[in-house]
Coordinates of C-alpha atoms and ligand atoms in Angstrom, one line a residue:
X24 CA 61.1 58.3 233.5
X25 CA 62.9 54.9 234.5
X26 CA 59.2 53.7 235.7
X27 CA 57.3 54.6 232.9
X28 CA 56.1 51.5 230.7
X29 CA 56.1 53.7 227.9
X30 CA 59.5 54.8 228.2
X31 CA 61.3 51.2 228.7
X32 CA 59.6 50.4 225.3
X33 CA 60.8 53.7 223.8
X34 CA 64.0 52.4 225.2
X35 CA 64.1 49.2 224.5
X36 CA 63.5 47.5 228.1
X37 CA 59.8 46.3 227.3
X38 CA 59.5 44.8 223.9
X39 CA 56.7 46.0 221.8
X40 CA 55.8 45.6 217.6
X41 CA 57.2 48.8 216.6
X42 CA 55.1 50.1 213.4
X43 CA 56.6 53.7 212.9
X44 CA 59.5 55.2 214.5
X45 CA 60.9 58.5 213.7
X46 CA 63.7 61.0 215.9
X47 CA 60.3 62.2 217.9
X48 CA 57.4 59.5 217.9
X49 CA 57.0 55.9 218.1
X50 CA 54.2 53.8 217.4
X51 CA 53.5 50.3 218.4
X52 CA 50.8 47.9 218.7
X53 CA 48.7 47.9 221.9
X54 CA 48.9 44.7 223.2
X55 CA 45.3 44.2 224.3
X56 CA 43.8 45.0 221.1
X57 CA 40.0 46.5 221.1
X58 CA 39.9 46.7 217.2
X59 CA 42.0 44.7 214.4
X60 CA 44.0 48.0 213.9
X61 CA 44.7 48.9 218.0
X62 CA 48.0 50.6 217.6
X63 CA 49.2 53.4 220.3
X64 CA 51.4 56.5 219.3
X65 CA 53.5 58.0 222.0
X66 CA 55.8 61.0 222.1
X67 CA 59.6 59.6 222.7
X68 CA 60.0 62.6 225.5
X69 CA 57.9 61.6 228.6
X70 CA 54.8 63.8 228.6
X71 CA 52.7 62.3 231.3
X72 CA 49.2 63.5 229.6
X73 CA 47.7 66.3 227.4
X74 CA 47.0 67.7 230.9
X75 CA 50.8 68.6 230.9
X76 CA 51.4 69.6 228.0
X77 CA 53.0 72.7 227.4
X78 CA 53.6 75.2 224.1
X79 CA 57.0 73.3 223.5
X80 CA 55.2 70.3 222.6
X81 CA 53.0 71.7 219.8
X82 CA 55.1 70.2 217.2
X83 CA 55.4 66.7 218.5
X84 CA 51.6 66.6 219.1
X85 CA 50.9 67.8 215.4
X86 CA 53.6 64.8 214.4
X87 CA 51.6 62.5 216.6
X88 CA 48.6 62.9 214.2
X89 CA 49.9 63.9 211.0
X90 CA 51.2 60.9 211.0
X91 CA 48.2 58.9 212.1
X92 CA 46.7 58.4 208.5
X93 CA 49.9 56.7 207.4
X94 CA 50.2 54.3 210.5
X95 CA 46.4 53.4 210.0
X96 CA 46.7 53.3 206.1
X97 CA 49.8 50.9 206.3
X98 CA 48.2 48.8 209.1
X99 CA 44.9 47.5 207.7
X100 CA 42.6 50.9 207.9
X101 CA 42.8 52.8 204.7
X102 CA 39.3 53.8 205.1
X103 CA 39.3 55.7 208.0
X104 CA 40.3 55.1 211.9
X105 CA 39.1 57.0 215.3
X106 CA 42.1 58.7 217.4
X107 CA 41.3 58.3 221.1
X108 CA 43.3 60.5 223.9
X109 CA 42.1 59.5 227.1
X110 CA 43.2 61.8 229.5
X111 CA 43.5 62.0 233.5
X112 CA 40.8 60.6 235.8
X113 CA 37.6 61.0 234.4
X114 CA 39.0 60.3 231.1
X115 CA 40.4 57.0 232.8
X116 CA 43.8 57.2 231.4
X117 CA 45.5 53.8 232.5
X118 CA 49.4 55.1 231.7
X119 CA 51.1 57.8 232.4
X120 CA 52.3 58.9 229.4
X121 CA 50.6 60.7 227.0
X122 CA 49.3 58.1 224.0
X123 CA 47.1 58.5 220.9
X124 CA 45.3 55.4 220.1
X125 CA 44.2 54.8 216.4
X126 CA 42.2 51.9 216.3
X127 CA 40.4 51.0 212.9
X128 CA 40.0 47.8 210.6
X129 CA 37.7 46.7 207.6
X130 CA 34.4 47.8 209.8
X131 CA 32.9 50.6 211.5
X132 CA 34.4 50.6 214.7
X133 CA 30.8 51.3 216.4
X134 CA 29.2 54.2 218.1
X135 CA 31.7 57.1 220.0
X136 CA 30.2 56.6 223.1
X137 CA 27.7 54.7 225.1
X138 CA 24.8 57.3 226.1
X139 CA 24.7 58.1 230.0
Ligands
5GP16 P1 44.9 54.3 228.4 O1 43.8 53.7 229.1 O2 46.0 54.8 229.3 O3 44.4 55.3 227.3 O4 45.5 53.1 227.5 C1 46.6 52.4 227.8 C2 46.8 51.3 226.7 O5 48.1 50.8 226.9 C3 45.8 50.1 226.9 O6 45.0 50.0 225.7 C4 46.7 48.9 227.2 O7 46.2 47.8 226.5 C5 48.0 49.4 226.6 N1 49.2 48.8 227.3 C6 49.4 48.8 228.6 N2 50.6 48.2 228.8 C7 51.1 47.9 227.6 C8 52.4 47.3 227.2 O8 53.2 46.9 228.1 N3 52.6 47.1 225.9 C9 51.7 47.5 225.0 N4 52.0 47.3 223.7 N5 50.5 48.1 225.3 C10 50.2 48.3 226.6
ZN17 ZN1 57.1 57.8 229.9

């Protein structure tokens, strides 16, 4: 997707600090950071969200968080992180490609949500 912010970093046209890379997933740290570990993990292939996902990318999702414990570990959260998938509209998912964040640090990283 020549548009996609996501993709020109997974190809080089957007600079980002790469923390894992592998032949399917790359990991990098989000650059408006909401914890001291803030780091997003993206699918190289363009999958706009887990609303499009399909049963061909089962094993790149599992990747995406089997790997998640390394990246947070190596990173500065060895204690534990959250994963958060926004997805679609009410989800308020800002890019169009399908992300994990792991965010994390030395502390709790507060409650899950904020009660309606
Ligand atoms: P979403 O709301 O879609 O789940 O999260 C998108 C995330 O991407 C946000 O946390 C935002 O800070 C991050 N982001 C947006 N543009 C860029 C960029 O160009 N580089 C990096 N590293 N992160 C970005
Ligand atoms: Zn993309």
């Amino acid at each position: 997707m020549s548009d996609c912010i996501f993709c020109k970093i997974v190809d080089g046209r957007i600079p980002a600090k790469k923390v894992y890379e592998d032949d399917d997933i790359l990991a990098f740290n989000d650059i408006n950071p909401a914890r001291p570990v803030h780091v997003l993990v993206i699918p190289k292939k363009h999958i706009a969200s887990l609303a499009t996902v399909t049963a061909d990318d089962t094993p790149v999702l599992g990747k995406m968080l089997a790997t998640a414990n390394e990246i947070a570990t190596a990173q500065g959260s060895p204690d534990g992180f959250r994963i958060i998938i926004n997805t679609g509209r009410v989800g308020q998912q800002e890019v169009q490609h399908l992300h994990i964040h792991i965010v994390g640090g030395p502390d709790p990283v507060g409650p899950m949500l904020k009660r309606i």
